[in-house]
Amino acid sequence: MTVQELPGAGASHRSTPPPAWRPRTDAAPLLPDPEPYRVLGTPAADRLDPELMRRCYAELVRGRRYNAQATALTRQGRLAVYPSTVGQEACEIAAAMVLEEQDWLFPSYRDTLAAVARGLDPVQALTLLRGDWHTGYDPREHRIAPLSTPLATQLPHAVGLAHAARLRGDDVVALAMVGDGGTSEGDFHEAMNFAAVWQAPVVFLVQNNGFAISVPLAKQTAAPTLAHKAVGYGMPGRLVDGNDVAAMHEVLSEAVRRARSGGGPTMIEAVTYRIEAHTNADDATRYRGDAEVEAWKAHDPVELLERELTARGLLDEAGIQAAKDAAEAMAAALRDGMNAEPVLDPMDLFGHVYAQQTGQLREQAAILRAELEAADQEEGDGS
Amino acid sequence: MTTVAVKPSATKPATMAQALNRAMRDAMAEDPTVHVMGEDVGALGGVFRITDGLAKEFGEDRCTDTPLAEAGILGAAVGMAMYGLRPVVEMQFDAFAYPAFEQLISHVAKMRNRTRGAMPLPITIRVPYGGGIGGVEHHCDSSEAYYVATPGLTVVTPATVEDAYGLLRASIASDDPVIFLEPKRLYWSKADWSPETPAAVPGIGEALVRRTGTSATLITYGPSLPVCLEAAEAAREEGWDLEVVDLRSLVPFDEETVVASVRRTGRAVVVHESGGFGGPGAEIAARVTERCFHHLEAPVLRVAGFDIPYPPPMLEKYHLPGVDRILDTVARLQWEN
Ligand SMILES: Cc1ncc(C[n+]2csc(CCOP(=O)(O)OP(=O)(O)O)c2C)c(N)n1
């Protein structure tokens, strides 16, 4: 049925539009660029801050080494699992670098490296994956939320925290990280909507690394880009080359600035690639070909920056070596820390369930204590 | 209840994972309305490879990689079932089914009731559950208490390779929504198995005495069955001859098999991984007490996981009910006051 066929529909009705609820925002400034924003290898690189870029470089090299070391630790059975960010280091590093001390990071389960780059002790950052405790650090001390395993569920938390900080008059920005797959979850939608309605000081960083475990982006969304999703909520969507640390730093800084100055949330889609498998439990050959992986290896975040800086005379062999040495020192410390047997107290099971332990848990703790004492005694008798 | 006839094939060693895979394959081959869907179920074959090869054999329309959205997956399955399909939904891990609970509780469980029977939903929801695999946070929940507390849901859980096949076939054939709990630490358990043994294929709601005994009954299901059987062997040394009942189905609950066993032995212990407070064992103990009061020599006891959030992998061995904790509890059945 067309409008004209509707009973009572006529030309006069069509000529008087109903009053608008409110003036619509012009969508144009919210729309992402047609292509991912790049700095390295473009004329925009002329204005790079050499000092900042050398710091970025050292962090990238350290991040790459961290990924390699953590992956090696899974092979030695020291870590139950490690979701690698090889290829995604520029996103992880830039996310950590653009935040002020009072700001908060809300990482997903893959973003251990961002937490480490923010200053978290590498061993503490890995307890979740080693298996001795779920979160090995005090989130309030570091202003890093626990690494969130259920996908996208940390995003509403970031919005709530940022909103609360603003209500209290505190200058705090929250940066929340999520994968391309996570953007399909309901929590992603609700977080984006709340953030925009409240104009909360939040930055959403979507790392589009092509896959959610085995499922490629094309089966995840039909949107032209993930950054387009921002427009519907009324916030800017930015599309950026996630392997270009200079571009990432610039776009993230701008979004953080906007949030800090009361300009509301921004959603950033970083286009990148997960070079390694989802985790050590994954078989990536089942869903992607070598050619694709090789093509992305040629667009490596560490090499991109190294090439730019050496070509401009901002980095020399000594600088490269210094970054490598610092990364080796970090890796050695991480190895030592992880090779030390974690100190486990089984009685911790009952320590953190309620503020006041219930009678029920006291009884259960007594059962376990008796079992542990019996086991100790047996060991003693045996020797 | 549905008992499914199946095609013959030779007996050879198979894992529970293979039996589950075969059950879906056979169901899909026999009935074009059976659709498998979930995260990573296609090319990857699921993170546990339970759906391995189904997309290749039946096409992506019948075995579909969905967007990453559990509420969306289950909500879409509701619509598909309303339109005559039989969706078999995979939730990747126990704790990742929680985003779908609104769909589950408000729609899946209630549609038949709301429509006075006009719109049954034949959906099978496969949930790998439980611990003992060294998984990190959110990968080891025993979530059965939530499901059994929701009227409208059928809840089954196999503990053997035969039952994995038979119960999954029966679940897919069921005209009601079924929560099919897969004990993930038994995925790689093996048995000489042939899908040809329909005698072993249970109807939903039939418990089975896995081991006969005279001194007490262990009532259990899913991941705790092998632990109970081991405990029953060990108990022989202490002079206890334990009977072991495998529930296989939590809803409907086969009260008759359980009650008959406890009346024979006079003592009972319920064993499960999920927390004891408000857990399925509480319900079972209450029912056994009501029906066997005059036959009982001791109160019905429970061995359950502690009432704590699931611990990190290095501590899970202290949490999960093991042989020793079961034997200690059995010893307490010599009631003296
Ligand atoms: C709610 C929820 N459902 C399912 C999972 C299981 N899972 C873990 S990682 C993952 C893929 C995530 O993909 P994406 O969001 O793109 O992030 P990436 O792994 O690429 O960093 C899935 C499905 C989960 N962690 N949480």
Short mmCIF file of N, CA and C in Angstrom, two decimals, chain A residues 78 80-81 128-135 147-151 153 181-186 212-216 219-221 278 281-284 286-287 341-342 344-350 352-354 360-361 364-365 367-368 371-372, chain B residues 38-47 49 52-53 60 64-72 92 95-96 99 134-139 275-278 305-320 324-326 328 332:
data_model
loop_
_atom_site.label_atom_id
_atom_site.label_comp_id
_atom_site.label_asym_id
_atom_site.label_seq_id
_atom_site.Cartn_x
_atom_site.Cartn_y
_atom_site.Cartn_z
N ARG A 78 53.86 -22.58 30.94
CA ARG A 78 53.82 -21.62 32.05
C ARG A 78 52.54 -20.79 32.03
N ALA A 80 48.48 -20.81 30.70
CA ALA A 80 47.43 -21.69 30.18
C ALA A 80 47.15 -21.33 28.73
N VAL A 81 47.20 -20.04 28.44
CA VAL A 81 46.80 -19.57 27.13
C VAL A 81 47.31 -18.15 26.97
N LEU A 128 46.09 -13.82 35.17
CA LEU A 128 44.83 -14.36 34.63
C LEU A 128 45.13 -15.54 33.71
N LEU A 129 46.14 -15.35 32.87
CA LEU A 129 46.43 -16.36 31.85
C LEU A 129 47.31 -17.48 32.40
N ARG A 130 48.03 -17.18 33.50
CA ARG A 130 48.80 -18.25 34.14
C ARG A 130 47.87 -19.12 34.96
N GLY A 131 46.88 -18.48 35.60
CA GLY A 131 45.89 -19.28 36.31
C GLY A 131 45.99 -19.26 37.82
N ASP A 132 46.84 -18.38 38.40
CA ASP A 132 46.89 -18.37 39.86
C ASP A 132 45.86 -17.44 40.48
N TRP A 133 45.52 -16.33 39.79
CA TRP A 133 44.35 -15.58 40.22
C TRP A 133 43.75 -14.87 39.01
N HIS A 134 42.47 -14.50 39.12
CA HIS A 134 41.79 -13.94 37.95
C HIS A 134 42.37 -12.59 37.55
N THR A 135 42.53 -11.70 38.52
CA THR A 135 43.14 -10.40 38.22
C THR A 135 44.30 -10.20 39.18
N LEU A 147 40.97 -7.42 32.88
CA LEU A 147 40.85 -7.84 31.48
C LEU A 147 39.53 -8.60 31.35
N SER A 148 38.68 -8.15 30.46
CA SER A 148 37.33 -8.73 30.40
C SER A 148 37.26 -9.86 29.39
N THR A 149 36.90 -11.03 29.86
CA THR A 149 36.79 -12.19 28.96
C THR A 149 35.43 -12.23 28.25
N PRO A 150 34.31 -12.04 28.97
CA PRO A 150 33.03 -11.98 28.22
C PRO A 150 33.05 -10.72 27.34
N LEU A 151 32.84 -10.89 26.07
CA LEU A 151 33.12 -9.82 25.11
C LEU A 151 32.14 -8.66 25.22
N THR A 153 31.37 -6.71 27.40
CA THR A 153 30.71 -6.43 28.67
C THR A 153 31.41 -5.33 29.45
N GLY A 181 34.59 -8.51 16.47
CA GLY A 181 33.49 -9.42 16.80
C GLY A 181 32.63 -8.87 17.93
N GLY A 182 33.28 -8.27 18.90
CA GLY A 182 32.57 -7.73 20.07
C GLY A 182 31.57 -6.65 19.70
N THR A 183 31.74 -6.01 18.54
CA THR A 183 30.79 -4.95 18.15
C THR A 183 29.41 -5.52 17.81
N SER A 184 29.32 -6.85 17.68
CA SER A 184 28.00 -7.43 17.41
C SER A 184 27.18 -7.66 18.67
N GLU A 185 27.83 -7.62 19.81
CA GLU A 185 27.13 -7.91 21.06
C GLU A 185 26.19 -6.76 21.44
N GLY A 186 25.12 -7.12 22.12
CA GLY A 186 24.18 -6.10 22.59
C GLY A 186 24.83 -5.07 23.50
N ALA A 212 36.99 -12.82 14.31
CA ALA A 212 36.59 -13.15 15.67
C ALA A 212 36.79 -14.66 15.75
N ILE A 213 37.85 -15.09 16.37
CA ILE A 213 38.35 -16.47 16.26
C ILE A 213 38.42 -16.82 14.77
N SER A 214 37.41 -17.51 14.22
CA SER A 214 37.50 -17.93 12.81
C SER A 214 36.58 -17.13 11.90
N VAL A 215 35.72 -16.31 12.48
CA VAL A 215 34.68 -15.67 11.68
C VAL A 215 35.17 -14.33 11.12
N PRO A 216 35.20 -14.20 9.79
CA PRO A 216 35.72 -12.97 9.19
C PRO A 216 34.72 -11.82 9.31
N LYS A 219 31.18 -11.69 7.85
CA LYS A 219 30.08 -12.45 8.46
C LYS A 219 29.66 -11.84 9.79
N GLN A 220 30.38 -10.80 10.18
CA GLN A 220 30.10 -10.16 11.46
C GLN A 220 29.20 -8.96 11.27
N THR A 221 29.38 -8.25 10.15
CA THR A 221 28.64 -7.01 9.94
C THR A 221 28.48 -6.77 8.45
N HIS A 278 44.39 -17.22 16.94
CA HIS A 278 43.55 -16.63 18.00
C HIS A 278 44.19 -16.84 19.37
N ALA A 281 45.38 -22.51 21.23
CA ALA A 281 44.43 -23.62 21.05
C ALA A 281 43.78 -23.58 19.66
N ASP A 282 44.11 -22.58 18.86
CA ASP A 282 43.40 -22.36 17.60
C ASP A 282 44.20 -22.91 16.42
N ASP A 283 43.49 -23.32 15.37
CA ASP A 283 44.13 -23.76 14.13
C ASP A 283 43.71 -22.80 13.02
N ALA A 284 44.55 -21.77 12.79
CA ALA A 284 44.16 -20.69 11.88
C ALA A 284 44.13 -21.13 10.41
N ARG A 286 42.48 -23.34 9.21
CA ARG A 286 41.13 -23.75 8.84
C ARG A 286 40.30 -22.60 8.24
N TYR A 287 40.71 -21.37 8.49
CA TYR A 287 39.85 -20.28 8.03
C TYR A 287 40.57 -19.17 7.29
N GLU A 341 57.80 -20.42 40.71
CA GLU A 341 56.50 -21.04 40.97
C GLU A 341 55.60 -20.05 41.69
N PRO A 342 54.39 -19.85 41.23
CA PRO A 342 53.51 -18.93 41.95
C PRO A 342 53.18 -19.51 43.33
N LEU A 344 50.74 -20.40 45.95
CA LEU A 344 49.30 -20.62 45.98
C LEU A 344 48.86 -20.93 47.41
N ASP A 345 47.77 -20.29 47.82
CA ASP A 345 47.15 -20.68 49.08
C ASP A 345 45.73 -21.11 48.77
N PRO A 346 45.47 -22.41 48.81
CA PRO A 346 44.12 -22.89 48.49
C PRO A 346 43.04 -22.22 49.34
N MET A 347 43.40 -21.78 50.53
CA MET A 347 42.39 -21.17 51.39
C MET A 347 41.91 -19.83 50.83
N ASP A 348 42.68 -19.27 49.88
CA ASP A 348 42.23 -18.05 49.18
C ASP A 348 40.87 -18.23 48.51
N LEU A 349 40.53 -19.48 48.22
CA LEU A 349 39.24 -19.74 47.57
C LEU A 349 38.10 -19.06 48.33
N PHE A 350 38.23 -19.02 49.65
CA PHE A 350 37.12 -18.50 50.46
C PHE A 350 37.33 -17.05 50.88
N HIS A 352 37.64 -14.13 49.19
CA HIS A 352 37.20 -12.93 48.48
C HIS A 352 35.80 -13.09 47.89
N VAL A 353 34.96 -13.81 48.60
CA VAL A 353 33.62 -14.04 48.05
C VAL A 353 32.64 -12.99 48.58
N TYR A 354 32.70 -12.74 49.89
CA TYR A 354 31.86 -11.70 50.50
C TYR A 354 32.73 -10.83 51.42
N GLN A 360 28.23 -20.51 56.02
CA GLN A 360 28.29 -21.59 55.04
C GLN A 360 29.71 -21.72 54.47
N LEU A 361 30.31 -20.59 54.12
CA LEU A 361 31.67 -20.66 53.56
C LEU A 361 32.69 -21.02 54.64
N GLN A 364 32.67 -24.68 54.74
CA GLN A 364 33.33 -25.28 53.58
C GLN A 364 34.85 -25.09 53.68
N ALA A 365 35.26 -23.94 54.22
CA ALA A 365 36.70 -23.70 54.40
C ALA A 365 37.28 -24.73 55.38
N ILE A 367 36.28 -27.75 55.78
CA ILE A 367 36.41 -29.03 55.05
C ILE A 367 37.73 -29.04 54.29
N LEU A 368 37.99 -27.95 53.57
CA LEU A 368 39.21 -27.91 52.76
C LEU A 368 40.45 -27.91 53.67
N GLU A 371 41.18 -31.31 54.75
CA GLU A 371 41.74 -32.12 53.65
C GLU A 371 43.21 -31.79 53.43
N LEU A 372 43.53 -30.50 53.49
CA LEU A 372 44.92 -30.09 53.25
C LEU A 372 45.83 -30.61 54.37
N GLY B 38 25.88 -20.90 15.47
CA GLY B 38 26.63 -20.41 16.62
C GLY B 38 27.91 -19.73 16.18
N GLU B 39 28.75 -19.40 17.17
CA GLU B 39 30.01 -18.73 16.88
C GLU B 39 31.07 -19.76 16.49
N ASP B 40 31.67 -19.59 15.34
CA ASP B 40 32.78 -20.44 14.90
C ASP B 40 32.40 -21.89 14.62
N VAL B 41 31.12 -22.17 14.40
CA VAL B 41 30.72 -23.56 14.17
C VAL B 41 31.01 -24.02 12.74
N GLY B 42 31.31 -23.07 11.83
CA GLY B 42 31.49 -23.42 10.42
C GLY B 42 32.88 -23.92 10.10
N ALA B 43 33.67 -23.09 9.43
CA ALA B 43 35.00 -23.51 8.96
C ALA B 43 35.84 -24.11 10.09
N LEU B 44 35.75 -23.52 11.26
CA LEU B 44 36.58 -24.00 12.37
C LEU B 44 36.03 -25.29 12.97
N GLY B 45 34.73 -25.50 12.85
CA GLY B 45 34.13 -26.68 13.46
C GLY B 45 33.89 -26.51 14.95
N GLY B 46 33.80 -25.25 15.39
CA GLY B 46 33.60 -24.98 16.81
C GLY B 46 34.92 -25.02 17.54
N VAL B 47 35.03 -24.28 18.66
CA VAL B 47 36.32 -24.25 19.36
C VAL B 47 36.67 -25.62 19.94
N ARG B 49 35.59 -28.33 18.22
CA ARG B 49 35.47 -29.18 17.02
C ARG B 49 34.26 -30.13 17.06
N ASP B 52 32.62 -30.13 13.64
CA ASP B 52 33.60 -30.35 12.58
C ASP B 52 32.95 -30.95 11.32
N GLY B 53 33.16 -30.31 10.19
CA GLY B 53 32.74 -30.89 8.91
C GLY B 53 31.27 -30.67 8.54
N GLU B 60 26.64 -23.82 4.29
CA GLU B 60 26.66 -22.81 5.34
C GLU B 60 25.27 -22.37 5.78
N THR B 64 25.73 -22.60 10.36
CA THR B 64 25.99 -21.19 10.11
C THR B 64 26.84 -20.53 11.18
N ASP B 65 27.91 -19.87 10.72
CA ASP B 65 28.67 -18.98 11.60
C ASP B 65 27.86 -17.71 11.79
N THR B 66 27.45 -17.42 13.00
CA THR B 66 26.64 -16.23 13.25
C THR B 66 27.54 -15.08 13.68
N PRO B 67 27.03 -13.85 13.65
CA PRO B 67 27.74 -12.78 14.36
C PRO B 67 27.89 -13.14 15.84
N LEU B 68 28.78 -12.44 16.49
CA LEU B 68 29.13 -12.75 17.87
C LEU B 68 28.11 -12.09 18.81
N ALA B 69 27.01 -12.75 19.04
CA ALA B 69 25.92 -12.13 19.78
C ALA B 69 24.99 -13.22 20.29
N GLU B 70 25.18 -13.63 21.54
CA GLU B 70 24.44 -14.78 22.04
C GLU B 70 22.94 -14.51 22.10
N ALA B 71 22.55 -13.29 22.51
CA ALA B 71 21.12 -12.98 22.53
C ALA B 71 20.57 -13.03 21.11
N GLY B 72 21.36 -12.55 20.16
CA GLY B 72 20.95 -12.59 18.76
C GLY B 72 20.83 -14.01 18.24
N GLN B 92 29.24 -20.98 23.10
CA GLN B 92 30.64 -21.41 23.03
C GLN B 92 31.17 -21.96 24.36
N ALA B 95 29.74 -19.76 30.49
CA ALA B 95 29.54 -18.39 30.97
C ALA B 95 29.20 -17.42 29.85
N PHE B 96 29.37 -17.84 28.61
CA PHE B 96 29.04 -16.93 27.51
C PHE B 96 27.60 -17.10 27.05
N PRO B 99 24.68 -13.70 28.24
CA PRO B 99 24.04 -12.60 27.50
C PRO B 99 22.71 -13.03 26.85
N GLY B 134 41.38 -26.69 33.21
CA GLY B 134 42.42 -25.65 33.33
C GLY B 134 42.08 -24.39 32.57
N GLY B 135 40.82 -24.13 32.37
CA GLY B 135 40.41 -22.94 31.62
C GLY B 135 40.51 -21.68 32.48
N VAL B 136 40.74 -20.53 31.83
CA VAL B 136 40.77 -19.28 32.59
C VAL B 136 39.35 -18.83 32.90
N GLU B 137 39.27 -17.78 33.72
CA GLU B 137 38.00 -17.19 34.16
C GLU B 137 36.91 -17.25 33.09
N HIS B 138 35.68 -17.53 33.52
CA HIS B 138 34.51 -17.55 32.64
C HIS B 138 34.49 -18.72 31.66
N HIS B 139 35.28 -19.76 31.88
CA HIS B 139 35.27 -20.90 30.97
C HIS B 139 34.91 -22.20 31.68
N GLY B 275 27.78 -25.31 42.76
CA GLY B 275 27.69 -25.00 44.19
C GLY B 275 26.53 -25.74 44.84
N GLY B 276 26.69 -26.07 46.12
CA GLY B 276 25.68 -26.86 46.81
C GLY B 276 24.46 -26.04 47.20
N PHE B 277 24.69 -24.77 47.58
CA PHE B 277 23.59 -23.94 48.08
C PHE B 277 22.69 -23.56 46.90
N GLY B 278 21.45 -24.04 46.94
CA GLY B 278 20.55 -23.77 45.82
C GLY B 278 20.90 -24.55 44.57
N GLY B 305 30.51 -28.53 44.54
CA GLY B 305 31.54 -27.49 44.49
C GLY B 305 31.28 -26.53 45.63
N PHE B 306 32.32 -25.79 46.05
CA PHE B 306 32.10 -24.78 47.09
C PHE B 306 31.23 -23.67 46.52
N ASP B 307 30.66 -22.87 47.42
CA ASP B 307 29.77 -21.79 46.99
C ASP B 307 30.57 -20.53 46.70
N ILE B 308 31.45 -20.64 45.74
CA ILE B 308 32.35 -19.54 45.39
C ILE B 308 32.34 -19.36 43.87
N PRO B 309 32.73 -18.18 43.40
CA PRO B 309 32.91 -18.05 41.96
C PRO B 309 33.95 -19.07 41.50
N TYR B 310 33.82 -19.60 40.31
CA TYR B 310 34.74 -20.65 39.88
C TYR B 310 36.19 -20.15 39.99
N PRO B 311 37.05 -20.93 40.64
CA PRO B 311 38.41 -20.45 40.92
C PRO B 311 39.32 -20.48 39.70
N PRO B 312 40.48 -19.79 39.81
CA PRO B 312 41.46 -19.87 38.72
C PRO B 312 41.99 -21.29 38.58
N PRO B 313 42.52 -21.63 37.40
CA PRO B 313 42.85 -23.03 37.11
C PRO B 313 43.81 -23.68 38.10
N MET B 314 44.76 -22.91 38.66
CA MET B 314 45.70 -23.56 39.57
C MET B 314 45.05 -23.95 40.89
N LEU B 315 43.84 -23.46 41.15
CA LEU B 315 43.18 -23.79 42.42
C LEU B 315 41.96 -24.69 42.23
N GLU B 316 41.62 -25.00 40.97
CA GLU B 316 40.34 -25.69 40.76
C GLU B 316 40.32 -27.08 41.39
N LYS B 317 41.51 -27.70 41.52
CA LYS B 317 41.51 -29.06 42.08
C LYS B 317 41.04 -29.07 43.55
N TYR B 318 41.18 -27.93 44.21
CA TYR B 318 40.71 -27.87 45.60
C TYR B 318 39.21 -27.66 45.67
N HIS B 319 38.65 -27.19 44.59
CA HIS B 319 37.22 -26.84 44.57
C HIS B 319 36.36 -28.03 44.11
N LEU B 320 36.82 -28.71 43.08
CA LEU B 320 36.00 -29.75 42.47
C LEU B 320 35.87 -30.96 43.39
N ASP B 324 38.32 -38.31 47.28
CA ASP B 324 38.48 -38.26 48.75
C ASP B 324 37.31 -37.58 49.43
N ARG B 325 36.86 -36.47 48.84
CA ARG B 325 35.75 -35.75 49.48
C ARG B 325 34.49 -36.61 49.45
N ILE B 326 34.33 -37.37 48.40
CA ILE B 326 33.15 -38.26 48.33
C ILE B 326 33.27 -39.35 49.40
N ASP B 328 34.97 -39.28 52.22
CA ASP B 328 34.77 -38.69 53.55
C ASP B 328 33.28 -38.53 53.85
N ARG B 332 30.52 -40.42 56.62
CA ARG B 332 29.59 -39.74 57.53
C ARG B 332 28.19 -40.35 57.50
#
